[in-house]
XYZ file of C-alpha atoms in Angstrom:
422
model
C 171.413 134.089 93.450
C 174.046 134.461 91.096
C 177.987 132.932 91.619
C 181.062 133.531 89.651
C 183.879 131.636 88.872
C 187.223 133.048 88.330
C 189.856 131.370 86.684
C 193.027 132.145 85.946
C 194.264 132.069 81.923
C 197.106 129.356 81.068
C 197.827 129.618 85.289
C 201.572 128.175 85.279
C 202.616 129.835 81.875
C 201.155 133.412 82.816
C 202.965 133.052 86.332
C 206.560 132.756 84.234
C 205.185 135.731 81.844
C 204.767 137.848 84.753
C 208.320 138.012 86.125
C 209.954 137.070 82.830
C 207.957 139.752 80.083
C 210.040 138.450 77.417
C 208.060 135.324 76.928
C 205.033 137.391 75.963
C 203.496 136.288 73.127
C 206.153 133.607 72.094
C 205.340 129.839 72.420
C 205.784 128.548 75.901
C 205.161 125.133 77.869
C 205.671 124.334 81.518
C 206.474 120.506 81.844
C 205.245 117.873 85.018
C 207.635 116.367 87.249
C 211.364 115.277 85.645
C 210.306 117.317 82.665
C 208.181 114.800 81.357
C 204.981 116.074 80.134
C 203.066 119.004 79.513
C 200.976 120.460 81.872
C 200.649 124.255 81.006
C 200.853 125.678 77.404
C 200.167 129.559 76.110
C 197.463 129.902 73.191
C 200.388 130.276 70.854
C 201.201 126.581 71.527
C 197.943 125.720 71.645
C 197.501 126.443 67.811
C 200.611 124.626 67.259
C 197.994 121.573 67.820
C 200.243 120.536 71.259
C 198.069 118.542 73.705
C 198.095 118.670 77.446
C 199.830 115.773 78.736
C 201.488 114.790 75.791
C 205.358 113.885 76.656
C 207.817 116.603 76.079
C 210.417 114.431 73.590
C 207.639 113.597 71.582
C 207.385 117.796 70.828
C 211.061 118.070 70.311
C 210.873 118.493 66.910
C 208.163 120.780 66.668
C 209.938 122.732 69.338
C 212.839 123.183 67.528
C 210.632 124.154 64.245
C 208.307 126.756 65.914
C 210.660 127.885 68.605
C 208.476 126.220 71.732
C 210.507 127.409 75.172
C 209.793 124.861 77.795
C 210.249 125.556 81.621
C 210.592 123.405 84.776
C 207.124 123.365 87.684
C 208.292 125.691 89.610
C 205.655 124.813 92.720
C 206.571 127.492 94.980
C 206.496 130.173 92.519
C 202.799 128.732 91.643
C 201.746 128.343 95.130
C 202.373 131.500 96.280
C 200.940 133.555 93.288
C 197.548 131.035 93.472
C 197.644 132.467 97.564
C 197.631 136.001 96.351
C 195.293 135.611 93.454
C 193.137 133.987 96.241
C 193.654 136.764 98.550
C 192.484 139.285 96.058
C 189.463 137.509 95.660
C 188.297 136.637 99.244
C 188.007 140.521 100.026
C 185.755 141.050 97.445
C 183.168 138.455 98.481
C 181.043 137.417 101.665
C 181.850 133.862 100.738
C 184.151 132.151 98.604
C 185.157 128.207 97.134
C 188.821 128.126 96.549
C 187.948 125.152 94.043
C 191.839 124.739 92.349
C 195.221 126.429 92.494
C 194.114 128.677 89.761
C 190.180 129.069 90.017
C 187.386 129.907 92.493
C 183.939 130.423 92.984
C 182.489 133.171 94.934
C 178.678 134.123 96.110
C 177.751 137.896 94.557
C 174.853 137.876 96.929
C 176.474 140.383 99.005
C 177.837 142.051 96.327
C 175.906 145.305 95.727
C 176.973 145.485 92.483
C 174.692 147.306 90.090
C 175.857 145.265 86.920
C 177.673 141.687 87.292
C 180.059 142.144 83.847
C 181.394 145.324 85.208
C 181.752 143.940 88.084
C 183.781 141.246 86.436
C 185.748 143.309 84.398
C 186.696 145.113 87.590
C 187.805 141.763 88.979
C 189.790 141.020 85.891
C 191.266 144.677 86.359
C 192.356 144.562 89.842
C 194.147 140.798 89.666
C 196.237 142.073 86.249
C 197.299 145.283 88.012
C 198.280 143.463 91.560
C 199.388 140.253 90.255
C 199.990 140.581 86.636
C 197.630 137.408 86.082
C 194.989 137.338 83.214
C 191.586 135.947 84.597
C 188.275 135.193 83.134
C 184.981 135.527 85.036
C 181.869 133.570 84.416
C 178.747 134.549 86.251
C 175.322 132.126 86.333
C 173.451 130.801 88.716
C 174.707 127.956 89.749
C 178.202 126.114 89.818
C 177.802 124.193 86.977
C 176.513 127.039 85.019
C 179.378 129.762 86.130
C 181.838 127.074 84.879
C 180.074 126.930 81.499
C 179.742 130.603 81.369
C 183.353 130.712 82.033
C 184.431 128.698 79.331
C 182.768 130.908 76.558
C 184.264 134.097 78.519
C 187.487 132.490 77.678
C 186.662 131.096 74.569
C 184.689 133.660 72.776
C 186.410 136.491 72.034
C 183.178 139.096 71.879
C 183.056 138.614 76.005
C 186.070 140.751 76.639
C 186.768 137.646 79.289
C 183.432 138.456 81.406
C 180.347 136.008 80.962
C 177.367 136.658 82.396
C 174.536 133.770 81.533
C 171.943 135.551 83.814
C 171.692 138.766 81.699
C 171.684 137.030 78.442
C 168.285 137.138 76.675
C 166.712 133.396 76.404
C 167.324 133.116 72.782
C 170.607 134.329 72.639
C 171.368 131.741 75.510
C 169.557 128.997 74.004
C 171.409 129.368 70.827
C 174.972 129.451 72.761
C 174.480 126.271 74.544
C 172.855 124.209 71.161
C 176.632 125.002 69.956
C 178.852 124.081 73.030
C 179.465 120.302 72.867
C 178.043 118.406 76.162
C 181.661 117.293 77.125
C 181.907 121.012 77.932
C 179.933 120.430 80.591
C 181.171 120.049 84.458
C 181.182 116.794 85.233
C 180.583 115.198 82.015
C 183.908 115.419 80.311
C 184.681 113.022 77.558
C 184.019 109.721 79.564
C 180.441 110.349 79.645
C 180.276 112.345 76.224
C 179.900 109.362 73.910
C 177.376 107.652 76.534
C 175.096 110.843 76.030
C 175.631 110.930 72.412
C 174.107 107.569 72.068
C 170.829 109.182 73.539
C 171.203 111.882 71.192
C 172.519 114.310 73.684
C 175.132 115.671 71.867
C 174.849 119.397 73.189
C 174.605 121.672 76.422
C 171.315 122.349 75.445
C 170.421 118.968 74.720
C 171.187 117.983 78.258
C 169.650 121.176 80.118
C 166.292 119.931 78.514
C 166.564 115.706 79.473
C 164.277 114.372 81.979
C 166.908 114.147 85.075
C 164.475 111.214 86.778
C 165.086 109.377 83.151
C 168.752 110.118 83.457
C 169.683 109.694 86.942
C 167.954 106.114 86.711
C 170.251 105.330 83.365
C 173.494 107.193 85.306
C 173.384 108.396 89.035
C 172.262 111.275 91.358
C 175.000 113.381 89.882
C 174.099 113.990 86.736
C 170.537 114.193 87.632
C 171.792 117.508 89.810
C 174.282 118.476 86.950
C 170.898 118.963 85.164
C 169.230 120.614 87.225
C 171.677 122.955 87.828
C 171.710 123.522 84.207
C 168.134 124.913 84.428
C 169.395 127.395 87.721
C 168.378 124.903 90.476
C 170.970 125.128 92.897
C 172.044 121.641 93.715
C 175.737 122.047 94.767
C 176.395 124.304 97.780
C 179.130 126.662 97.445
C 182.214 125.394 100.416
C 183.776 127.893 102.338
C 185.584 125.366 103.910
C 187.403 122.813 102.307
C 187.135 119.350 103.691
C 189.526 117.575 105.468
C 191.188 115.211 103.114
C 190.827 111.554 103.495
C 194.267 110.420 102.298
C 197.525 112.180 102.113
C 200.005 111.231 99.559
C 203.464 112.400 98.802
C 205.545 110.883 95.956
C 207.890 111.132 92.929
C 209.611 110.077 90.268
C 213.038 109.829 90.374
C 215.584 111.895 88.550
C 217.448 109.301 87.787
C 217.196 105.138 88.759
C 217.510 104.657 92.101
C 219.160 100.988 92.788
C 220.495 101.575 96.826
C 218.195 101.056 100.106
C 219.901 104.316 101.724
C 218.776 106.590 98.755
C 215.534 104.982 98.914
C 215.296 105.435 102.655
C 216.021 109.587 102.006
C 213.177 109.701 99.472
C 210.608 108.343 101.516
C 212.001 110.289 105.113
C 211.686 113.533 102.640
C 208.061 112.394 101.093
C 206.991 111.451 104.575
C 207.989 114.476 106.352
C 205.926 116.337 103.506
C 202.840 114.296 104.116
C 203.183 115.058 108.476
C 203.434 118.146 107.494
C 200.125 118.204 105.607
C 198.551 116.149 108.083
C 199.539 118.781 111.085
C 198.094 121.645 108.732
C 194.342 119.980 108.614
C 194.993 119.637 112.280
C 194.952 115.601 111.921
C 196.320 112.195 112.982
C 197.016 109.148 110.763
C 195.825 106.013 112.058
C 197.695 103.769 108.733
C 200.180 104.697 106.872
C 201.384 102.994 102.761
C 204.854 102.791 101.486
C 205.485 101.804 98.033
C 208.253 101.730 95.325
C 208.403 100.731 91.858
C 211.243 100.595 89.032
C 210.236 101.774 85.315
C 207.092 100.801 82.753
C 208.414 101.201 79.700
C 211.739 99.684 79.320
C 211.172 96.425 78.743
C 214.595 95.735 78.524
C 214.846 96.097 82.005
C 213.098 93.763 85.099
C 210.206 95.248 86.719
C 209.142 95.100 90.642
C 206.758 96.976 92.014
C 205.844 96.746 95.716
C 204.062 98.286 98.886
C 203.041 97.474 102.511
C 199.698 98.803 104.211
C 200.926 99.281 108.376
C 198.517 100.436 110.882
C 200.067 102.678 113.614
C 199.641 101.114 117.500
C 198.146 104.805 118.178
C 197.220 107.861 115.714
C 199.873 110.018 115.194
C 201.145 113.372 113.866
C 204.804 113.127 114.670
C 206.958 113.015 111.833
C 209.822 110.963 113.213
C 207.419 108.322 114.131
C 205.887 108.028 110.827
C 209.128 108.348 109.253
C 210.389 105.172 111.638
C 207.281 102.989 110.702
C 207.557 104.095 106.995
C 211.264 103.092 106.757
C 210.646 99.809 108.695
C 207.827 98.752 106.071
C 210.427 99.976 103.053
C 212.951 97.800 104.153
C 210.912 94.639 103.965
C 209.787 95.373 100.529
C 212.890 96.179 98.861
C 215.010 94.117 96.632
C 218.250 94.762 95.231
C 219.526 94.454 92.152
C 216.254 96.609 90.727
C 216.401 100.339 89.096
C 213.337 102.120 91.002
C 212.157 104.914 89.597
C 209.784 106.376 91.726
C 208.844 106.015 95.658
C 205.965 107.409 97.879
C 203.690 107.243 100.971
C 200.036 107.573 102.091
C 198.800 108.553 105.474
C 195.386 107.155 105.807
C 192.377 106.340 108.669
C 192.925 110.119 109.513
C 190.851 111.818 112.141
C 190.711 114.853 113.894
C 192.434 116.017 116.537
C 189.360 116.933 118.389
C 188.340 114.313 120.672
C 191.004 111.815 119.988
C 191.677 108.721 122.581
C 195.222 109.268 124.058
C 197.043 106.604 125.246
C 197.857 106.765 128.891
C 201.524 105.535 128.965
C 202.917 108.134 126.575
C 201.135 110.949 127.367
C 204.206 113.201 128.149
C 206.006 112.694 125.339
C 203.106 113.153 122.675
C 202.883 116.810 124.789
C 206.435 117.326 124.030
C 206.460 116.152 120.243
C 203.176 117.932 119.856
C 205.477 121.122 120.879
C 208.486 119.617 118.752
C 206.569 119.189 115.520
C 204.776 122.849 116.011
C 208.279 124.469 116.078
C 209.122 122.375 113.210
C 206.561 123.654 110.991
C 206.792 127.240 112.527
C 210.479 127.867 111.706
C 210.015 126.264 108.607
C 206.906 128.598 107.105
C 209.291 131.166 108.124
C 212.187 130.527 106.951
C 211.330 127.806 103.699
C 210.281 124.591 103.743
C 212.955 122.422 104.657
C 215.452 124.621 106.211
C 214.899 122.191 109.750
C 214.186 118.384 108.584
C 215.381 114.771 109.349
C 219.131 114.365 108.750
C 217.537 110.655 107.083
C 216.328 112.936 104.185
C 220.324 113.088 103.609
C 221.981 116.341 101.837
C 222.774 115.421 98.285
C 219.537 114.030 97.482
C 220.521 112.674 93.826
C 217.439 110.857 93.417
C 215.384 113.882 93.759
C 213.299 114.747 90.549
C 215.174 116.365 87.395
C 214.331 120.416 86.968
C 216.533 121.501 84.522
C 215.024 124.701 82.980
C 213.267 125.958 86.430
C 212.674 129.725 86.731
C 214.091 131.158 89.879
C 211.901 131.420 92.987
C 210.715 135.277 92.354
C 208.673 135.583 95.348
C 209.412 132.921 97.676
C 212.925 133.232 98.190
C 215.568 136.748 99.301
C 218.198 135.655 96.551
C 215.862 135.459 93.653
C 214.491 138.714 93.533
C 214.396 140.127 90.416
C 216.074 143.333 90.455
C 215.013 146.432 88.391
C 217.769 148.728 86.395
């Protein structure tokens, strides 16, 4: 058996490179919600020694010195370029693991491919010519051993961005993993790292050859499989399918302070309609639903209150107006004036199916005709964008809504940003 993971290179950062070719080889970061932090930077900023998640005004001087251009998350631009990356690779594969917006796993078993790294490298060819995206492939195994294989396709430079651990004589192999630190490792990361390195496991190689019994008993049943999957035992299935989620949450921070209940009541209409939405798409119904607020952390000179209410729904629903109703009821009886909030959200939780759900018998004809309500909903607004047809309690100037101020134009997801060719 042998599975590959594809991932694409500096995901958010190559999607701007692709319709803006400018950027190309200058120093670029794309920045979290408000423009607060860094989430995506290019190798060039990399070497500057910039971390991921460090907050953009603490990298305003070395911005300024090294030239560092910083862009707004632009989701729909990311979204929709993941969806065709995705695409791409589902045809090319019997089965396939979308694991993350910019990586997934697929099964080569089908694949009657004479040699894997060609193979990849014809991967890597076909997503740079229809999407413009760089990718790296890493073939092993196992899950846990594609990722690893991954990682030195991207990081080793003699790979040509294709790793494949099964063709790689023992020694060779052996001799990779003794220098890849064990935080490398999925699963491990650098909360378990220093635990290990107590034991003396300070490598990949170190860990492929613990006792898992020893290990699990000291840790849990996961790493004992993360082992094992080191040495090619297959001991997490590949899902076709994602699973349902659990929870749905929906929240942001504010743009600016928000001190008014009506602005308040917009934000969580708008993040509530987002998380129906959601919930209609896994074809579910939310039994509870959470509403919280909270002002700022950090300025001390300012008073804090931070708040939420946990209300079960009399039956499960889907409907957005009726989540929006019980959502704004449990906001009003947690807000407070005279408080700068700075960020607002909601769960929908206790979800189940829609398969097999109790009804209730008294409102059976109008769950029928919301059921049909909330389908056109969501129909005309896959076609036409999200949010063209919403709750007039979402209001129109939205002033609250998060800060985007150097946000690329929406390329493929919208008629009036097209870029045009001359």
């Amino acid at each position: 058996m042998s599975i590959a993971l594809i991932d694409c290179n500096n995901f958010y950062v190559s999607c701007e490179r692709v319709f803006n070719p400018r950027l190309c080889g200058k120093p670029v970061v794309v920045l979290s919600n408000n423009d607060g932090c860094v989430v995506a930077r290019s190798n060039e900023v990399k070497a500057l020694g910039v971390k991921m998640g460090v907050p953009w005004f603490k990298c305003r001087d070395l911005a300024q010195q090294h030239g560092i251009l910083a862009y707004s998350s632009n989701y729909a631009l990311y979204a929709d370029m993941s969806n065709r990356v995705m695409r791409i690779l589902g045809a090319l594969s019997p089965a396939q693991e979308v694991y993350s917006i910019d990586e997934c796993f697929l099964d080569l078993a089908g694949c009657h491919a004479p040699n894997f790294t060609q193979f990849g490298q014809d991967i890597r060819q076909r997503i740079a010519q229809w999407t413009g995206l760089p990718v790296c492939v890493g073939i092993a195994a196992t899950k846990t051993l594609a990722k690893l294989a991954n990682h030195m396709a991207k990081k080793q430079a003699q790979f040509a961005g294709v790793c494949d651990l099964d063709a790689m004589p023992p020694g060779e192999r052996d001799d990779r993993l003794q220098r890849i630190a064990v935080g490398e490792v999925w699963g491990i990361g650098p909360r378990l790292a220093p635990k290990l390195a107590d034991l003396g496991i300070r490598s990949v190689l170190d860990l492929q050859r613990a006792d898992p019994a020893s290990l699990r008993r000291r840790f849990s049943v996961s790493m004992e499989k993360t082992i094992r999957e080191l040495n090619g035992s297959v001991c997490i299935a590949l899902e076709e399918m994602a699973p349902p989620r659990q929870q749905i949450v929906c929240s942001r921070s504010f743009g600016r302070p928000v001190t008014e209940l009506h602005e308040l009541n917009e934000a969580i209409t708008h993040h509530m309609s987002r998380a129906a939405e959601k919930l209609r798409q896994q074809q579910s119904h939310a039994g509870a639903l959470h509403v919280f607020i909270r002002t700022g952390e950090f300025n001390r000179a300012e008073p804090t209150y931070n708040n939420s209410l946990t209300l079960p729904l009399p039956s499960p629903s889907d409907d957005t107006r009726k989540l929006v109703r019980v959502a704004l009821w449990g906001l009003k009886r947690i807000y407070r004036s005279g408080y700068r909030y700075r960020k607002a959200g909601v769960m929908l939780s206790v979800l189940a199916s829609n398969q097999g759900m109790q009804g209730d018998l008294f409102d059976a004809p109008e769950t029928a005709q919301a059921a049909k309500l909330m389908q056109t909903l969501d129909c005309i607004n896959r076609r036409m964008g999200m949010g063209t047809v919403r709750l007039a309690a979402e209001g129109f100037s939205q002033r609250w809504h998060m800060r985007r101020s150097s946000m690329s134009p929406s390329y493929t997801t919208r008629w009036e940003a097209l870029p045009l060719a001359s």
